[in-house]
mmCIF file of C-alpha atoms in Angstrom:
data_model
loop_
_atom_site.group_PDB
_atom_site.id
_atom_site.type_symbol
_atom_site.label_atom_id
_atom_site.label_comp_id
_atom_site.label_asym_id
_atom_site.label_seq_id
_atom_site.Cartn_x
_atom_site.Cartn_y
_atom_site.Cartn_z
ATOM 1 C CA MET A 1 -33.912 53.837 32.968
ATOM 2 C CA ALA A 2 -31.677 52.615 35.784
ATOM 3 C CA GLU A 3 -27.936 53.110 35.461
ATOM 4 C CA LEU A 4 -26.635 49.567 35.864
ATOM 5 C CA VAL A 5 -23.057 50.057 34.626
ATOM 6 C CA TYR A 6 -21.948 53.653 35.217
ATOM 7 C CA PRO A 7 -22.078 53.635 39.075
ATOM 8 C CA PRO A 8 -20.068 50.393 39.421
ATOM 9 C CA VAL A 9 -17.478 51.727 36.962
ATOM 10 C CA ILE A 10 -17.172 54.914 39.021
ATOM 11 C CA ALA A 11 -16.797 52.900 42.225
ATOM 12 C CA THR A 12 -14.083 50.777 40.603
ATOM 13 C CA ALA A 13 -12.229 53.868 39.371
ATOM 14 C CA ARG A 14 -12.338 55.463 42.817
ATOM 15 C CA ALA A 15 -11.008 52.304 44.444
ATOM 16 C CA TRP A 16 -8.227 52.176 41.863
ATOM 17 C CA PHE A 17 -7.279 55.815 42.484
ATOM 18 C CA LYS A 18 -7.175 55.101 46.203
ATOM 19 C CA ALA A 19 -4.885 52.134 45.575
ATOM 20 C CA LEU A 20 -2.617 54.407 43.498
ATOM 21 C CA ASP A 21 -2.643 56.889 46.392
ATOM 22 C CA LEU A 22 -3.571 59.780 44.128
ATOM 23 C CA ARG A 23 -4.064 63.099 45.879
ATOM 24 C CA PHE A 24 -6.941 65.147 44.497
ATOM 25 C CA ASP A 25 -7.183 68.920 44.643
ATOM 26 C CA MET A 26 -10.685 69.619 43.349
ATOM 27 C CA GLU A 27 -12.415 72.997 43.406
ATOM 28 C CA GLY A 28 -15.529 74.458 41.830
ATOM 29 C CA THR A 29 -17.677 71.330 41.724
ATOM 30 C CA GLU A 30 -20.610 73.456 42.906
ATOM 31 C CA HIS A 31 -20.641 74.993 39.421
ATOM 32 C CA VAL A 32 -21.851 71.737 37.822
ATOM 33 C CA PRO A 33 -25.622 72.158 37.338
ATOM 34 C CA ARG A 34 -27.671 69.801 39.497
ATOM 35 C CA ARG A 35 -30.331 69.515 36.829
ATOM 36 C CA GLY A 36 -30.765 70.246 33.147
ATOM 37 C CA GLY A 37 -28.433 70.015 30.219
ATOM 38 C CA ALA A 38 -24.904 71.454 30.067
ATOM 39 C CA VAL A 39 -21.731 71.054 28.038
ATOM 40 C CA LEU A 40 -18.711 70.247 30.211
ATOM 41 C CA VAL A 41 -15.549 71.441 28.463
ATOM 42 C CA SER A 42 -12.013 70.461 29.493
ATOM 43 C CA ASN A 43 -8.437 70.588 28.292
ATOM 44 C CA HIS A 44 -6.997 67.240 27.227
ATOM 45 C CA ILE A 45 -3.580 65.990 28.394
ATOM 46 C CA SER A 46 -4.177 62.337 29.301
ATOM 47 C CA TYR A 47 -5.968 59.223 28.130
ATOM 48 C CA LEU A 48 -7.746 59.200 31.505
ATOM 49 C CA ASP A 49 -9.119 62.743 31.392
ATOM 50 C CA PHE A 50 -12.698 61.639 30.842
ATOM 51 C CA ILE A 51 -12.602 59.781 34.169
ATOM 52 C CA PHE A 52 -11.242 62.768 36.071
ATOM 53 C CA SER A 53 -13.666 65.151 34.390
ATOM 54 C CA GLY A 54 -16.528 62.859 35.310
ATOM 55 C CA LEU A 55 -15.451 62.841 38.968
ATOM 56 C CA ALA A 56 -16.065 66.582 39.151
ATOM 57 C CA ALA A 57 -19.761 66.047 38.405
ATOM 58 C CA LEU A 58 -20.343 63.491 41.165
ATOM 59 C CA PRO A 59 -20.932 66.015 43.999
ATOM 60 C CA ALA A 60 -23.844 67.331 41.916
ATOM 61 C CA LYS A 61 -25.049 63.735 41.525
ATOM 62 C CA ARG A 62 -24.652 63.959 37.750
ATOM 63 C CA LEU A 63 -23.271 61.490 35.218
ATOM 64 C CA VAL A 64 -21.463 62.896 32.200
ATOM 65 C CA ARG A 65 -21.879 61.441 28.708
ATOM 66 C CA PHE A 66 -18.600 61.983 26.916
ATOM 67 C CA MET A 67 -18.040 62.344 23.198
ATOM 68 C CA ALA A 68 -15.137 60.056 22.267
ATOM 69 C CA LYS A 69 -13.564 58.709 19.099
ATOM 70 C CA ASP A 70 -15.401 55.702 17.740
ATOM 71 C CA SER A 71 -12.345 53.416 17.896
ATOM 72 C CA VAL A 72 -12.787 53.300 21.692
ATOM 73 C CA PHE A 73 -16.260 51.870 21.136
ATOM 74 C CA ARG A 74 -14.891 49.160 18.846
ATOM 75 C CA HIS A 75 -12.492 47.831 21.495
ATOM 76 C CA ARG A 76 -13.611 44.490 22.902
ATOM 77 C CA VAL A 77 -13.287 45.678 26.534
ATOM 78 C CA SER A 78 -13.937 49.415 26.508
ATOM 79 C CA GLY A 79 -16.594 49.279 23.791
ATOM 80 C CA PRO A 80 -19.357 47.526 25.738
ATOM 81 C CA LEU A 81 -18.630 49.699 28.779
ATOM 82 C CA MET A 82 -18.715 52.939 26.808
ATOM 83 C CA ARG A 83 -22.018 52.022 25.193
ATOM 84 C CA ALA A 84 -23.545 50.907 28.494
ATOM 85 C CA MET A 85 -22.549 54.235 30.073
ATOM 86 C CA LYS A 86 -24.250 56.033 27.153
ATOM 87 C CA HIS A 87 -21.172 57.842 25.942
ATOM 88 C CA ILE A 88 -21.267 59.123 22.368
ATOM 89 C CA PRO A 89 -19.039 57.715 19.596
ATOM 90 C CA VAL A 90 -17.554 60.239 17.175
ATOM 91 C CA ASP A 91 -16.531 59.263 13.658
ATOM 92 C CA ARG A 92 -14.286 62.181 12.666
ATOM 93 C CA SER A 93 -14.946 61.610 8.967
ATOM 94 C CA LYS A 94 -18.701 62.125 9.452
ATOM 95 C CA GLY A 95 -19.526 63.795 12.721
ATOM 96 C CA GLU A 96 -23.150 64.764 11.996
ATOM 97 C CA GLY A 97 -24.561 61.693 13.724
ATOM 98 C CA ALA A 98 -22.570 62.273 16.910
ATOM 99 C CA TYR A 99 -23.563 65.948 16.915
ATOM 100 C CA SER A 100 -27.268 65.085 16.600
ATOM 101 C CA HIS A 101 -26.938 62.441 19.315
ATOM 102 C CA ALA A 102 -25.272 64.943 21.672
ATOM 103 C CA LEU A 103 -27.859 67.609 20.875
ATOM 104 C CA ASP A 104 -30.736 65.260 21.674
ATOM 105 C CA SER A 105 -29.048 64.280 24.936
ATOM 106 C CA LEU A 106 -28.582 67.919 25.954
ATOM 107 C CA ARG A 107 -32.212 68.699 25.202
ATOM 108 C CA SER A 108 -33.277 65.768 27.356
ATOM 109 C CA GLY A 109 -31.310 67.205 30.298
ATOM 110 C CA GLU A 110 -28.011 65.332 30.090
ATOM 111 C CA ILE A 111 -24.513 66.732 30.693
ATOM 112 C CA ILE A 112 -22.281 66.160 27.673
ATOM 113 C CA GLY A 113 -18.491 66.100 28.086
ATOM 114 C CA VAL A 114 -16.380 67.549 25.267
ATOM 115 C CA PHE A 115 -12.637 67.929 24.739
ATOM 116 C CA PRO A 116 -12.623 70.709 22.126
ATOM 117 C CA GLU A 117 -8.923 70.300 21.329
ATOM 118 C CA ALA A 118 -10.085 67.006 19.735
ATOM 119 C CA THR A 119 -6.903 65.183 20.733
ATOM 120 C CA ILE A 120 -4.360 65.024 23.555
ATOM 121 C CA SER A 121 -1.971 67.972 23.676
ATOM 122 C CA ARG A 122 1.581 66.605 23.617
ATOM 123 C CA SER A 123 2.934 70.009 24.666
ATOM 124 C CA PHE A 124 0.558 70.110 27.677
ATOM 125 C CA THR A 125 -0.439 73.588 26.567
ATOM 126 C CA LEU A 126 -3.876 74.470 25.260
ATOM 127 C CA LYS A 127 -4.412 73.772 21.568
ATOM 128 C CA ASP A 128 -6.948 75.546 19.374
ATOM 129 C CA PHE A 129 -10.581 74.743 20.157
ATOM 130 C CA LYS A 130 -13.007 73.241 17.684
ATOM 131 C CA SER A 131 -16.342 75.054 17.671
ATOM 132 C CA GLY A 132 -18.556 72.020 18.310
ATOM 133 C CA ALA A 133 -18.968 72.546 22.067
ATOM 134 C CA ALA A 134 -20.077 76.150 21.599
ATOM 135 C CA ARG A 135 -22.448 75.225 18.775
ATOM 136 C CA LEU A 136 -24.022 72.463 20.841
ATOM 137 C CA ALA A 137 -24.584 74.769 23.800
ATOM 138 C CA GLN A 138 -26.089 77.476 21.623
ATOM 139 C CA GLU A 139 -28.398 75.169 19.726
ATOM 140 C CA ALA A 140 -29.547 73.301 22.840
ATOM 141 C CA GLY A 141 -29.867 76.479 24.894
ATOM 142 C CA VAL A 142 -27.656 75.166 27.717
ATOM 143 C CA PRO A 143 -24.594 76.594 29.514
ATOM 144 C CA LEU A 144 -20.956 75.764 28.937
ATOM 145 C CA VAL A 145 -19.091 74.608 32.051
ATOM 146 C CA PRO A 146 -15.312 75.166 31.683
ATOM 147 C CA MET A 147 -12.862 72.845 33.378
ATOM 148 C CA ALA A 148 -9.085 72.522 33.699
ATOM 149 C CA LEU A 149 -7.097 69.387 34.542
ATOM 150 C CA TRP A 150 -3.454 69.200 35.563
ATOM 151 C CA GLY A 151 -1.254 66.321 36.679
ATOM 152 C CA THR A 152 -3.236 63.685 34.813
ATOM 153 C CA GLN A 153 -0.549 63.532 32.110
ATOM 154 C CA ARG A 154 1.827 61.975 34.646
ATOM 155 C CA LEU A 155 -0.269 58.809 34.735
ATOM 156 C CA TRP A 156 -0.791 58.099 31.039
ATOM 157 C CA THR A 157 -0.391 60.345 28.055
ATOM 158 C CA LYS A 158 0.477 60.172 24.397
ATOM 159 C CA GLY A 159 4.016 59.004 23.670
ATOM 160 C CA ARG A 160 4.753 57.897 27.246
ATOM 161 C CA LYS A 161 4.494 54.609 29.092
ATOM 162 C CA ARG A 162 1.723 54.289 31.643
ATOM 163 C CA ASP A 163 2.736 54.869 35.248
ATOM 164 C CA PHE A 164 0.226 53.211 37.538
ATOM 165 C CA GLY A 165 2.547 52.802 40.512
ATOM 166 C CA ARG A 166 1.956 54.307 43.950
ATOM 167 C CA ASN A 167 3.664 57.573 43.137
ATOM 168 C CA HIS A 168 1.400 59.843 45.188
ATOM 169 C CA PHE A 169 0.712 62.016 42.141
ATOM 170 C CA PRO A 170 -1.332 65.142 42.798
ATOM 171 C CA VAL A 171 -4.240 65.613 40.390
ATOM 172 C CA THR A 172 -5.733 69.079 40.098
ATOM 173 C CA ILE A 173 -9.318 69.556 38.910
ATOM 174 C CA ARG A 174 -10.867 72.992 38.537
ATOM 175 C CA VAL A 175 -14.449 73.727 37.485
ATOM 176 C CA GLY A 176 -15.421 77.243 36.487
ATOM 177 C CA GLU A 177 -18.689 79.122 36.624
ATOM 178 C CA PRO A 178 -21.115 78.243 33.810
ATOM 179 C CA MET A 179 -20.938 80.436 30.720
ATOM 180 C CA GLU A 180 -24.142 81.375 28.974
ATOM 181 C CA ALA A 181 -24.174 80.494 25.285
ATOM 182 C CA GLY A 182 -26.485 83.088 23.789
ATOM 183 C CA ALA A 183 -27.683 82.316 20.286
ATOM 184 C CA GLU A 184 -26.910 85.866 19.159
ATOM 185 C CA GLU A 185 -23.164 85.596 19.861
ATOM 186 C CA PRO A 186 -21.025 84.477 16.903
ATOM 187 C CA VAL A 187 -19.860 80.939 17.541
ATOM 188 C CA THR A 188 -16.235 81.872 16.820
ATOM 189 C CA ARG A 189 -16.359 84.551 19.502
ATOM 190 C CA LEU A 190 -18.004 82.229 22.016
ATOM 191 C CA THR A 191 -15.390 79.564 21.297
ATOM 192 C CA SER A 192 -12.638 82.126 21.800
ATOM 193 C CA ARG A 193 -14.121 83.253 25.134
ATOM 194 C CA LEU A 194 -14.432 79.632 26.235
ATOM 195 C CA ARG A 195 -10.813 78.880 25.363
ATOM 196 C CA GLU A 196 -9.626 81.985 27.192
ATOM 197 C CA ARG A 197 -11.485 80.891 30.319
ATOM 198 C CA VAL A 198 -10.041 77.367 30.214
ATOM 199 C CA GLN A 199 -6.586 78.874 29.614
ATOM 200 C CA GLU A 200 -6.917 81.070 32.709
ATOM 201 C CA MET A 201 -7.991 78.101 34.808
ATOM 202 C CA LEU A 202 -5.218 75.881 33.445
ATOM 203 C CA GLU A 203 -2.544 78.459 34.220
ATOM 204 C CA ALA A 204 -3.897 78.888 37.748
ATOM 205 C CA ALA A 205 -3.885 75.103 38.236
ATOM 206 C CA GLN A 206 -0.297 74.892 36.995
ATOM 207 C CA ARG A 207 0.844 77.670 39.341
ATOM 208 C CA ALA A 208 -0.823 76.026 42.338
ATOM 209 C CA TYR A 209 0.383 72.503 41.559
ATOM 210 C CA PRO A 210 2.247 71.237 44.637
ATOM 211 C CA ALA A 211 4.732 68.906 42.909
ATOM 212 C CA VAL A 212 7.953 69.645 41.023
ATOM 213 C CA PRO A 213 10.139 67.350 38.898
ATOM 214 C CA LYS A 214 12.468 65.135 40.902
ATOM 215 C CA ASP A 215 15.340 65.617 38.449
ATOM 216 C CA ASP A 216 16.052 66.543 34.832
ATOM 217 C CA ASN A 217 14.684 63.206 33.600
ATOM 218 C CA ASP A 218 11.394 63.973 35.326
ATOM 219 C CA LYS A 219 10.816 67.285 33.541
ATOM 220 C CA TRP A 220 8.960 65.635 30.661
ATOM 221 C CA TRP A 221 5.518 66.444 32.131
ATOM 222 C CA LEU A 222 6.185 70.177 32.296
ATOM 223 C CA PRO A 223 5.555 72.421 29.262
ATOM 224 C CA ALA A 224 8.627 73.943 27.640
ATOM 225 C CA HIS A 225 7.629 77.475 28.666
ATOM 226 C CA MET A 226 7.656 76.341 32.312
ATOM 227 C CA GLY A 227 11.175 74.921 32.055
ATOM 228 C CA GLY A 228 10.082 71.404 31.169
ATOM 229 C CA THR A 229 11.157 69.122 28.359
ATOM 230 C CA ALA A 230 7.734 68.539 26.794
ATOM 231 C CA PRO A 231 7.604 69.420 23.096
ATOM 232 C CA THR A 232 6.824 73.011 22.250
ATOM 233 C CA PRO A 233 3.425 73.553 20.588
ATOM 234 C CA ALA A 234 5.158 73.810 17.215
ATOM 235 C CA GLU A 235 7.116 70.607 17.792
ATOM 236 C CA ALA A 236 4.002 68.819 19.017
ATOM 237 C CA GLN A 237 2.107 69.840 15.904
ATOM 238 C CA SER A 238 4.819 68.447 13.657
ATOM 239 C CA MET A 239 4.645 65.161 15.577
#
């Protein structure tokens, strides 16, 4: 079936990013499979992460179907768009339907996007991973593709006002080599390996990030362990 909505939405997003004068530093896009199913797994620090994650799949000419909370699908603007782009709504009180939907999509050759932290990290550090991404990959017999995002929190994140001005923000996107999800490996161990890989990539992205805070008031987007004023993981959890 022809994709009537997804390509125009991508084109609109790219034009918007150009208008914002965002600077992209993207590496590893060759690791996105050009055919067949895969689970794309990323850290989560911004409301816009699904857009940036999806951009990484474009060089492979792939469209990613993201799993997202069902409230996004009930919104009068985003809902019709999300459904038309074949993203997958997740009702956290009963996730079996979303899991089955994602599994069927993987088996039919789609790339499914998952944020295994399940919510935005206010501390901008990596939270614990839910096991769903690993279980999907194992059951569908497809690889896991790890990804790390950095800088996206400066645009729009939890507890902060949106900043859509022309601030020349750098956005770092890293895609790692696919990880095989063998059925014989315990899912907890696979999830742990996956998290470790994303952690390594995130730390590398943070070290290479070309921007620094302008002043003390601009340190909010840096994690506490990097000298920033973001909440510590413990503080973020209590929030």
